[in-house]
């Protein structure tokens, strides 16, 4: 049984990480760290967690084998620095860091401390993603030439009126926009999927953006990546698609085009299919997130000392490098 300590008891910990850590064979959610005492108390009560700390030293010395980081991105470097000091293996939520420099420092710290470092790109582990990975490797659509990955939504909306009729901005969306916007926050998943499915490094990229809302970062973005094997990936991300609408909708799709066929995945239509020279094949639809499988792989990595499929620190770094540089270039060249 591996004893996991979790850092940051916020939204994704509440609905994703904590329930999965408490229900995965071979893993035990041993302790949590959360700097906000009231939030810590609420989450311990809600999930029945015996050990909770606002003090980092006490948390790291509570008997944990490894940690999972679910704090906001600006805290990841400091959290990982502490984990390395105490020699604990790390699974860190995306984005790994706020910049290439931070991610590079994180990777160096882990290497020096001899701890395993993984980035929590859970989308890799959805049944659809793993099936796509398998189909590509079997050559079911021939040589993969082109990918189109789209996620346009409103990131829970611009805001709403409170009970007194006062307009209140959505602080979550605002925070994500200040951290770099949809390509840095969400698009890193799609960048990782493109690298994972093609099995080929991104060698160059270009971008275009729109400022539908009033932040410094573009809130609707297009990224075009060229892979070393000649494949091309296009990622479109938005946090402003219906951001002020009463009846918002979103679009989440994967399209993969190979020399012998195509694969389509569409969240809205609950569709997952392949069309090739042998016919039309439909597969079970399942949502993109899969924290359960992420943790099964983390458990196996902790037991076996490594993993073939878990995204590494370098995978985290590459997603930050591509997304951050694309956003920074757009902000610098905005007319
Ligand atoms: N993989 C996914 O599908 C997915 C989904 C949502 C969020 N995320 C990522 O998960 C991370 C957390 O997102 P969230 O939406 O839960 O954020 P959140 O703001 O809801 O929660 C973060 C929690 O961390 C706590 N915290 C603050 N400073 C801390 C520190 N120094 N150390 C530890 N904890 C600290 C906060 O008090 C808060 O309780 C982000 O990196 C985000 O990008 C991933």
Short mmCIF file of N, CA, C and O in Angstrom, two decimals, residues 37-163:
data_model
loop_
_atom_site.label_atom_id
_atom_site.label_comp_id
_atom_site.label_asym_id
_atom_site.label_seq_id
_atom_site.Cartn_x
_atom_site.Cartn_y
_atom_site.Cartn_z
N UNK A 37 -7.12 27.13 6.54
CA UNK A 37 -7.59 26.23 7.60
C UNK A 37 -9.08 25.87 7.47
O UNK A 37 -9.47 24.74 7.74
N UNK A 38 -9.90 26.85 7.06
CA UNK A 38 -11.34 26.58 6.94
C UNK A 38 -11.61 25.58 5.81
O UNK A 38 -12.39 24.64 5.95
N UNK A 39 -10.93 25.79 4.68
CA UNK A 39 -11.06 24.87 3.55
C UNK A 39 -10.57 23.46 3.96
O UNK A 39 -11.19 22.46 3.62
N UNK A 40 -9.47 23.42 4.72
CA UNK A 40 -8.93 22.14 5.17
C UNK A 40 -9.96 21.41 6.03
O UNK A 40 -10.23 20.22 5.81
N UNK A 41 -10.54 22.14 6.96
CA UNK A 41 -11.54 21.53 7.85
C UNK A 41 -12.73 20.97 7.07
O UNK A 41 -13.13 19.82 7.25
N UNK A 42 -13.23 21.80 6.12
CA UNK A 42 -14.39 21.38 5.30
C UNK A 42 -14.08 20.11 4.52
O UNK A 42 -14.89 19.18 4.47
N UNK A 43 -12.91 20.07 3.91
CA UNK A 43 -12.57 18.93 3.04
C UNK A 43 -12.30 17.67 3.86
O UNK A 43 -12.65 16.57 3.44
N UNK A 44 -11.69 17.84 5.04
CA UNK A 44 -11.45 16.66 5.90
C UNK A 44 -12.79 16.07 6.33
O UNK A 44 -12.97 14.86 6.32
N UNK A 45 -13.71 16.98 6.68
CA UNK A 45 -15.04 16.54 7.13
C UNK A 45 -15.79 15.86 5.99
O UNK A 45 -16.31 14.77 6.13
N UNK A 46 -15.80 16.52 4.82
CA UNK A 46 -16.56 16.00 3.67
C UNK A 46 -16.06 14.63 3.23
O UNK A 46 -16.86 13.74 2.93
N UNK A 47 -14.74 14.45 3.20
CA UNK A 47 -14.18 13.21 2.66
C UNK A 47 -13.69 12.24 3.74
O UNK A 47 -13.11 11.20 3.41
N UNK A 48 -13.86 12.61 5.00
CA UNK A 48 -13.42 11.72 6.09
C UNK A 48 -11.92 11.49 6.06
O UNK A 48 -11.46 10.34 6.12
N UNK A 49 -11.16 12.57 5.98
CA UNK A 49 -9.69 12.46 5.93
C UNK A 49 -9.15 12.73 7.33
O UNK A 49 -9.31 13.84 7.87
N UNK A 50 -8.47 11.74 7.94
CA UNK A 50 -8.03 11.88 9.33
C UNK A 50 -6.90 12.89 9.49
O UNK A 50 -6.93 13.72 10.40
N UNK A 51 -5.92 12.84 8.60
CA UNK A 51 -4.73 13.69 8.78
C UNK A 51 -4.75 14.88 7.83
O UNK A 51 -4.68 14.71 6.60
N UNK A 52 -4.82 16.09 8.38
CA UNK A 52 -4.80 17.30 7.57
C UNK A 52 -3.86 18.31 8.20
O UNK A 52 -3.81 18.45 9.43
N UNK A 53 -3.09 19.02 7.37
CA UNK A 53 -2.08 19.93 7.89
C UNK A 53 -2.10 21.27 7.17
O UNK A 53 -2.31 21.33 5.96
N UNK A 54 -1.82 22.34 7.93
CA UNK A 54 -1.52 23.64 7.31
C UNK A 54 -0.01 23.88 7.41
O UNK A 54 0.49 24.87 6.89
N UNK A 55 0.66 22.98 8.10
CA UNK A 55 2.11 23.08 8.28
C UNK A 55 2.80 22.05 7.37
O UNK A 55 2.57 20.85 7.49
N UNK A 56 3.65 22.56 6.46
CA UNK A 56 4.28 21.68 5.47
C UNK A 56 5.17 20.62 6.07
O UNK A 56 5.15 19.46 5.66
N UNK A 57 5.97 21.01 7.08
CA UNK A 57 6.93 20.07 7.69
C UNK A 57 6.17 18.89 8.30
O UNK A 57 6.51 17.72 8.07
N UNK A 58 5.11 19.21 9.04
CA UNK A 58 4.33 18.14 9.68
C UNK A 58 3.70 17.23 8.62
O UNK A 58 3.65 16.01 8.78
N UNK A 59 3.26 17.82 7.52
CA UNK A 59 2.67 17.04 6.42
C UNK A 59 3.70 16.07 5.85
O UNK A 59 3.45 14.87 5.73
N UNK A 60 4.88 16.60 5.52
CA UNK A 60 5.90 15.75 4.88
C UNK A 60 6.45 14.69 5.84
O UNK A 60 6.96 13.67 5.40
N UNK A 61 6.34 14.96 7.15
CA UNK A 61 6.88 13.99 8.12
C UNK A 61 5.79 13.08 8.69
O UNK A 61 5.98 12.40 9.69
N UNK A 62 4.62 13.05 8.01
CA UNK A 62 3.48 12.28 8.55
C UNK A 62 3.51 10.81 8.12
O UNK A 62 2.61 10.05 8.46
N UNK A 63 4.51 10.42 7.34
CA UNK A 63 4.61 9.01 6.93
C UNK A 63 4.19 8.74 5.51
O UNK A 63 3.89 7.59 5.16
N UNK A 64 4.17 9.78 4.66
CA UNK A 64 3.76 9.58 3.26
C UNK A 64 4.91 9.02 2.42
O UNK A 64 6.08 9.27 2.72
N UNK A 65 4.54 8.27 1.35
CA UNK A 65 5.55 7.73 0.42
C UNK A 65 5.76 8.66 -0.77
O UNK A 65 6.84 8.70 -1.35
N UNK A 66 4.69 9.33 -1.17
CA UNK A 66 4.74 10.15 -2.41
C UNK A 66 3.65 11.20 -2.30
O UNK A 66 2.76 11.11 -1.45
N UNK A 67 3.72 12.20 -3.20
CA UNK A 67 2.68 13.24 -3.13
C UNK A 67 1.97 13.44 -4.47
O UNK A 67 2.46 13.05 -5.53
N UNK A 68 0.82 14.06 -4.35
CA UNK A 68 0.06 14.50 -5.51
C UNK A 68 -0.20 15.99 -5.30
O UNK A 68 -0.66 16.40 -4.23
N UNK A 69 0.10 16.80 -6.32
CA UNK A 69 -0.05 18.26 -6.19
C UNK A 69 -1.26 18.74 -6.96
O UNK A 69 -1.35 18.57 -8.18
N UNK A 70 -2.19 19.35 -6.23
CA UNK A 70 -3.41 19.88 -6.85
C UNK A 70 -3.61 21.34 -6.42
O UNK A 70 -4.73 21.81 -6.29
N UNK A 71 -2.51 22.01 -6.19
CA UNK A 71 -2.55 23.45 -5.86
C UNK A 71 -2.59 24.24 -7.17
O UNK A 71 -2.36 23.69 -8.25
N UNK A 72 -2.84 25.57 -7.10
CA UNK A 72 -2.81 26.37 -8.34
C UNK A 72 -1.41 26.38 -8.95
O UNK A 72 -0.40 26.26 -8.22
N UNK A 73 -1.33 26.57 -10.26
CA UNK A 73 -0.06 26.51 -10.99
C UNK A 73 1.06 27.36 -10.38
O UNK A 73 2.21 26.91 -10.32
N UNK A 74 0.77 28.59 -9.89
CA UNK A 74 1.88 29.39 -9.35
C UNK A 74 2.52 28.77 -8.10
O UNK A 74 3.60 29.22 -7.69
N UNK A 75 1.89 27.76 -7.49
CA UNK A 75 2.45 27.14 -6.28
C UNK A 75 3.24 25.88 -6.59
O UNK A 75 3.89 25.31 -5.70
N UNK A 76 3.18 25.38 -7.83
CA UNK A 76 3.77 24.06 -8.12
C UNK A 76 5.27 23.99 -7.84
O UNK A 76 5.75 23.03 -7.25
N UNK A 77 6.01 25.03 -8.26
CA UNK A 77 7.47 25.00 -8.06
C UNK A 77 7.80 24.88 -6.57
O UNK A 77 8.61 24.03 -6.17
N UNK A 78 7.17 25.71 -5.74
CA UNK A 78 7.46 25.68 -4.29
C UNK A 78 7.06 24.33 -3.69
O UNK A 78 7.80 23.76 -2.86
N UNK A 79 5.92 23.80 -4.11
CA UNK A 79 5.46 22.49 -3.59
C UNK A 79 6.48 21.40 -3.96
O UNK A 79 6.82 20.55 -3.14
N UNK A 80 6.95 21.44 -5.21
CA UNK A 80 7.88 20.39 -5.68
C UNK A 80 9.25 20.56 -5.01
O UNK A 80 9.90 19.58 -4.66
N UNK A 81 9.64 21.82 -4.78
CA UNK A 81 10.91 22.05 -4.07
C UNK A 81 10.85 21.37 -2.69
O UNK A 81 11.78 20.70 -2.27
N UNK A 82 9.72 21.54 -2.01
CA UNK A 82 9.57 20.91 -0.68
C UNK A 82 9.57 19.40 -0.80
O UNK A 82 10.22 18.71 0.00
N UNK A 83 8.84 18.86 -1.79
CA UNK A 83 8.79 17.40 -1.96
C UNK A 83 10.19 16.84 -2.17
O UNK A 83 10.54 15.79 -1.61
N UNK A 84 11.00 17.56 -2.95
CA UNK A 84 12.37 17.09 -3.23
C UNK A 84 13.21 17.14 -1.96
O UNK A 84 14.02 16.24 -1.72
N UNK A 85 13.00 18.17 -1.16
CA UNK A 85 13.73 18.28 0.11
C UNK A 85 13.47 17.06 0.99
O UNK A 85 14.36 16.55 1.66
N UNK A 86 12.22 16.57 0.95
CA UNK A 86 11.86 15.42 1.79
C UNK A 86 11.96 14.09 1.02
O UNK A 86 11.57 13.05 1.54
N UNK A 87 12.44 14.13 -0.22
CA UNK A 87 12.65 12.90 -1.01
C UNK A 87 11.37 12.17 -1.38
O UNK A 87 11.35 10.93 -1.42
N UNK A 88 10.30 12.90 -1.70
CA UNK A 88 9.02 12.26 -2.04
C UNK A 88 8.76 12.34 -3.55
O UNK A 88 8.95 13.41 -4.16
N UNK A 89 8.32 11.22 -4.13
CA UNK A 89 7.95 11.21 -5.55
C UNK A 89 6.75 12.13 -5.79
O UNK A 89 5.94 12.32 -4.88
N UNK A 90 6.64 12.63 -7.03
CA UNK A 90 5.65 13.68 -7.32
C UNK A 90 4.80 13.38 -8.54
O UNK A 90 5.32 13.05 -9.61
N UNK A 91 3.49 13.51 -8.37
CA UNK A 91 2.57 13.61 -9.50
C UNK A 91 1.97 15.02 -9.39
O UNK A 91 1.35 15.34 -8.38
N UNK A 92 2.20 15.86 -10.41
CA UNK A 92 1.78 17.26 -10.32
C UNK A 92 0.74 17.59 -11.38
O UNK A 92 0.93 17.29 -12.55
N UNK A 93 -0.32 18.25 -10.95
CA UNK A 93 -1.35 18.71 -11.91
C UNK A 93 -0.71 19.60 -12.97
O UNK A 93 0.31 20.23 -12.74
N UNK A 94 -1.34 19.64 -14.10
CA UNK A 94 -0.90 20.56 -15.15
C UNK A 94 -1.37 21.98 -14.82
O UNK A 94 -2.34 22.09 -14.06
N UNK A 95 -0.80 23.06 -15.35
CA UNK A 95 0.49 23.05 -16.02
C UNK A 95 1.60 22.84 -15.00
O UNK A 95 1.48 23.30 -13.86
N UNK A 96 2.68 22.17 -15.41
CA UNK A 96 3.73 21.82 -14.47
C UNK A 96 4.29 23.06 -13.77
O UNK A 96 4.55 23.04 -12.57
N UNK A 97 4.47 24.13 -14.50
CA UNK A 97 4.98 25.37 -13.91
C UNK A 97 4.45 26.55 -14.69
O UNK A 97 3.72 26.39 -15.67
N UNK A 98 4.85 27.75 -14.26
CA UNK A 98 4.34 28.97 -14.89
C UNK A 98 5.14 29.38 -16.12
O UNK A 98 4.71 30.22 -16.90
N UNK A 99 6.35 28.82 -16.25
CA UNK A 99 7.23 29.22 -17.36
C UNK A 99 8.19 28.08 -17.67
O UNK A 99 8.29 27.12 -16.90
N UNK A 100 8.90 28.22 -18.78
CA UNK A 100 9.92 27.23 -19.15
C UNK A 100 10.98 27.18 -18.06
O UNK A 100 11.44 26.10 -17.66
N UNK A 101 11.36 28.36 -17.54
CA UNK A 101 12.40 28.41 -16.50
C UNK A 101 11.95 27.62 -15.27
O UNK A 101 12.71 26.85 -14.69
N UNK A 102 10.69 27.83 -14.86
CA UNK A 102 10.19 27.11 -13.68
C UNK A 102 10.19 25.60 -13.92
O UNK A 102 10.60 24.83 -13.06
N UNK A 103 9.70 25.20 -15.10
CA UNK A 103 9.63 23.75 -15.39
C UNK A 103 11.03 23.14 -15.43
O UNK A 103 11.24 22.02 -14.94
N UNK A 104 11.99 23.88 -15.99
CA UNK A 104 13.37 23.38 -16.06
C UNK A 104 13.92 23.21 -14.65
O UNK A 104 14.55 22.20 -14.32
N UNK A 105 13.64 24.19 -13.80
CA UNK A 105 14.11 24.10 -12.40
C UNK A 105 13.47 22.91 -11.69
O UNK A 105 14.14 22.17 -10.96
N UNK A 106 12.17 22.69 -11.95
CA UNK A 106 11.45 21.57 -11.34
C UNK A 106 12.10 20.24 -11.74
O UNK A 106 12.35 19.36 -10.91
N UNK A 107 12.41 20.10 -13.03
CA UNK A 107 13.01 18.84 -13.53
C UNK A 107 14.40 18.64 -12.90
O UNK A 107 14.74 17.54 -12.47
N UNK A 108 15.16 19.71 -12.79
CA UNK A 108 16.50 19.63 -12.18
C UNK A 108 16.40 19.24 -10.72
O UNK A 108 17.17 18.40 -10.22
N UNK A 109 15.45 19.85 -10.00
CA UNK A 109 15.28 19.55 -8.57
C UNK A 109 14.98 18.06 -8.38
O UNK A 109 15.56 17.40 -7.52
N UNK A 110 14.06 17.53 -9.22
CA UNK A 110 13.66 16.12 -9.10
C UNK A 110 14.84 15.21 -9.40
O UNK A 110 15.06 14.20 -8.72
N UNK A 111 15.60 15.58 -10.43
CA UNK A 111 16.76 14.76 -10.82
C UNK A 111 17.77 14.71 -9.66
O UNK A 111 18.22 13.64 -9.26
N UNK A 112 18.08 15.88 -9.10
CA UNK A 112 19.06 15.95 -8.00
C UNK A 112 18.58 15.17 -6.78
O UNK A 112 19.36 14.52 -6.09
N UNK A 113 17.27 15.24 -6.51
CA UNK A 113 16.73 14.56 -5.32
C UNK A 113 16.46 13.08 -5.59
O UNK A 113 16.04 12.35 -4.69
N UNK A 114 16.63 12.67 -6.86
CA UNK A 114 16.38 11.27 -7.25
C UNK A 114 14.93 10.85 -6.96
O UNK A 114 14.68 9.75 -6.47
N UNK A 115 13.99 11.76 -7.24
CA UNK A 115 12.57 11.41 -7.08
C UNK A 115 11.92 11.36 -8.47
O UNK A 115 12.34 12.06 -9.39
N UNK A 116 10.91 10.51 -8.62
CA UNK A 116 10.19 10.44 -9.90
C UNK A 116 9.25 11.65 -9.99
O UNK A 116 8.65 12.05 -8.98
N UNK A 117 9.15 12.21 -11.19
CA UNK A 117 8.31 13.39 -11.41
C UNK A 117 7.38 13.11 -12.58
O UNK A 117 7.84 12.79 -13.67
N UNK A 118 6.07 13.21 -12.35
CA UNK A 118 5.09 13.00 -13.42
C UNK A 118 4.15 14.20 -13.50
O UNK A 118 3.83 14.82 -12.48
N UNK A 119 3.69 14.48 -14.71
CA UNK A 119 2.72 15.57 -14.91
C UNK A 119 1.34 14.94 -15.09
O UNK A 119 1.19 13.99 -15.87
N UNK A 120 0.35 15.49 -14.41
CA UNK A 120 -0.98 14.86 -14.38
C UNK A 120 -1.86 15.13 -15.59
O UNK A 120 -3.00 15.60 -15.43
N UNK A 121 -1.37 14.80 -16.78
CA UNK A 121 -2.22 14.93 -17.98
C UNK A 121 -3.18 13.73 -18.02
O UNK A 121 -2.93 12.75 -18.74
N UNK A 122 -4.27 13.83 -17.28
CA UNK A 122 -5.19 12.69 -17.15
C UNK A 122 -5.92 12.37 -18.45
O UNK A 122 -6.40 11.25 -18.63
N UNK A 123 -6.01 13.34 -19.40
CA UNK A 123 -6.72 13.06 -20.66
C UNK A 123 -6.06 11.91 -21.43
O UNK A 123 -6.71 11.22 -22.19
N UNK A 124 -4.75 11.73 -21.24
CA UNK A 124 -4.05 10.61 -21.88
C UNK A 124 -4.70 9.28 -21.57
O UNK A 124 -4.60 8.34 -22.34
N UNK A 125 -5.31 9.20 -20.37
CA UNK A 125 -5.76 7.90 -19.87
C UNK A 125 -7.25 7.65 -20.06
O UNK A 125 -7.78 6.68 -19.55
N UNK A 126 -7.94 8.52 -20.81
CA UNK A 126 -9.36 8.23 -21.08
C UNK A 126 -9.39 6.99 -21.99
O UNK A 126 -8.47 6.79 -22.78
N UNK A 127 -10.45 6.18 -21.90
CA UNK A 127 -10.54 5.01 -22.79
C UNK A 127 -10.41 5.42 -24.26
O UNK A 127 -9.77 4.72 -25.04
N UNK A 128 -10.98 6.56 -24.63
CA UNK A 128 -10.89 7.00 -26.04
C UNK A 128 -9.45 7.32 -26.42
O UNK A 128 -8.98 6.91 -27.49
N UNK A 129 -8.74 8.02 -25.55
CA UNK A 129 -7.36 8.38 -25.86
C UNK A 129 -6.48 7.13 -26.00
O UNK A 129 -5.68 7.03 -26.93
N UNK A 130 -6.66 6.18 -25.08
CA UNK A 130 -5.83 4.96 -25.14
C UNK A 130 -6.18 4.12 -26.37
O UNK A 130 -5.32 3.50 -26.98
N UNK A 131 -7.48 4.14 -26.75
CA UNK A 131 -7.90 3.41 -27.97
C UNK A 131 -7.29 4.08 -29.21
O UNK A 131 -6.81 3.39 -30.12
N UNK A 132 -7.31 5.40 -29.24
CA UNK A 132 -6.72 6.12 -30.37
C UNK A 132 -5.23 5.78 -30.47
O UNK A 132 -4.70 5.50 -31.56
N UNK A 133 -4.57 5.78 -29.33
CA UNK A 133 -3.13 5.46 -29.27
C UNK A 133 -2.88 4.08 -29.87
O UNK A 133 -1.98 3.89 -30.70
N UNK A 134 -3.75 3.12 -29.48
CA UNK A 134 -3.61 1.73 -29.96
C UNK A 134 -3.89 1.65 -31.48
O UNK A 134 -3.13 1.02 -32.22
N UNK A 135 -4.97 2.31 -31.92
CA UNK A 135 -5.34 2.26 -33.35
C UNK A 135 -4.23 2.84 -34.22
O UNK A 135 -3.90 2.29 -35.28
N UNK A 136 -3.64 3.93 -33.75
CA UNK A 136 -2.57 4.55 -34.55
C UNK A 136 -1.38 3.61 -34.64
O UNK A 136 -0.81 3.41 -35.72
N UNK A 137 -1.04 3.01 -33.49
CA UNK A 137 0.12 2.10 -33.50
C UNK A 137 -0.12 0.83 -34.32
O UNK A 137 0.81 0.26 -34.89
N UNK A 138 -1.39 0.40 -34.40
CA UNK A 138 -1.73 -0.76 -35.25
C UNK A 138 -1.74 -0.40 -36.74
O UNK A 138 -1.89 -1.26 -37.59
N UNK A 139 -1.70 0.88 -37.04
CA UNK A 139 -1.75 1.33 -38.44
C UNK A 139 -3.16 1.34 -39.00
O UNK A 139 -3.35 1.32 -40.22
N UNK A 140 -4.17 1.37 -38.11
CA UNK A 140 -5.57 1.27 -38.56
C UNK A 140 -5.99 2.41 -39.48
O UNK A 140 -6.86 2.23 -40.33
N UNK A 141 -5.39 3.59 -39.33
CA UNK A 141 -5.70 4.68 -40.27
C UNK A 141 -4.46 5.05 -41.09
O UNK A 141 -4.33 6.16 -41.60
N UNK A 142 -3.55 4.10 -41.18
CA UNK A 142 -2.34 4.35 -41.97
C UNK A 142 -1.38 5.26 -41.21
O UNK A 142 -1.30 5.22 -39.99
N UNK A 143 -0.73 6.11 -41.96
CA UNK A 143 0.21 7.05 -41.34
C UNK A 143 -0.56 8.29 -40.89
O UNK A 143 -1.26 8.91 -41.69
N UNK A 144 -0.41 8.63 -39.62
CA UNK A 144 -1.12 9.80 -39.08
C UNK A 144 -0.49 11.07 -39.63
O UNK A 144 0.69 11.33 -39.44
N UNK A 145 -1.31 11.87 -40.31
CA UNK A 145 -0.77 13.05 -40.97
C UNK A 145 -1.23 14.36 -40.34
O UNK A 145 -0.52 15.36 -40.36
N UNK A 146 -2.49 14.35 -39.83
CA UNK A 146 -3.05 15.61 -39.39
C UNK A 146 -3.99 15.41 -38.20
O UNK A 146 -4.78 14.46 -38.18
N UNK A 147 -3.90 16.31 -37.20
CA UNK A 147 -4.79 16.25 -36.03
C UNK A 147 -5.45 17.60 -35.86
O UNK A 147 -4.80 18.65 -36.05
N UNK A 148 -6.72 17.57 -35.48
CA UNK A 148 -7.45 18.81 -35.21
C UNK A 148 -8.14 18.62 -33.86
O UNK A 148 -9.05 17.79 -33.73
N UNK A 149 -7.69 19.37 -32.84
CA UNK A 149 -8.19 19.18 -31.47
C UNK A 149 -8.82 20.49 -31.01
O UNK A 149 -8.16 21.53 -30.95
N UNK A 150 -10.11 20.42 -30.71
CA UNK A 150 -10.85 21.66 -30.41
C UNK A 150 -11.53 21.55 -29.04
O UNK A 150 -12.16 20.53 -28.73
N UNK A 151 -11.34 22.61 -28.23
CA UNK A 151 -12.15 22.72 -27.01
C UNK A 151 -12.49 24.20 -26.84
O UNK A 151 -11.67 24.99 -26.37
N UNK A 152 -13.68 24.57 -27.23
CA UNK A 152 -14.10 25.96 -27.06
C UNK A 152 -15.30 25.98 -26.12
O UNK A 152 -16.29 25.31 -26.33
N UNK A 153 -15.13 26.73 -25.02
CA UNK A 153 -16.17 26.83 -23.99
C UNK A 153 -16.00 28.15 -23.25
O UNK A 153 -15.16 28.97 -23.63
N UNK A 154 -16.79 28.35 -22.17
CA UNK A 154 -16.76 29.67 -21.51
C UNK A 154 -16.04 29.67 -20.17
O UNK A 154 -16.07 30.67 -19.46
N UNK A 155 -15.43 28.55 -19.79
CA UNK A 155 -14.74 28.43 -18.49
C UNK A 155 -15.66 28.89 -17.35
O UNK A 155 -15.29 29.69 -16.51
N UNK A 156 -16.85 28.38 -17.36
CA UNK A 156 -17.87 28.64 -16.34
C UNK A 156 -18.47 30.05 -16.39
O UNK A 156 -19.15 30.47 -15.45
N UNK A 157 -18.18 30.80 -17.46
CA UNK A 157 -18.87 32.08 -17.67
C UNK A 157 -18.13 33.28 -17.09
O UNK A 157 -17.33 33.17 -16.17
N UNK A 158 -18.45 34.44 -17.64
CA UNK A 158 -17.82 35.70 -17.23
C UNK A 158 -18.19 36.06 -15.79
O UNK A 158 -17.40 36.64 -15.05
N UNK A 159 -19.41 35.78 -15.39
CA UNK A 159 -19.87 36.12 -14.04
C UNK A 159 -21.37 35.97 -13.95
O UNK A 159 -22.01 35.46 -14.88
N UNK A 160 -21.92 36.44 -12.81
CA UNK A 160 -23.38 36.34 -12.65
C UNK A 160 -23.83 37.38 -11.63
O UNK A 160 -23.00 37.99 -10.94
N UNK A 161 -25.13 37.57 -11.51
CA UNK A 161 -25.68 38.50 -10.53
C UNK A 161 -25.92 37.75 -9.22
O UNK A 161 -26.46 36.64 -9.23
N UNK A 162 -25.50 38.34 -8.08
CA UNK A 162 -25.73 37.67 -6.79
C UNK A 162 -27.16 37.92 -6.32
O UNK A 162 -27.96 38.56 -7.03
N UNK A 163 -27.48 37.46 -5.11
CA UNK A 163 -28.87 37.56 -4.62
C UNK A 163 -29.35 39.00 -4.46
O UNK A 163 -30.54 39.30 -4.44
#
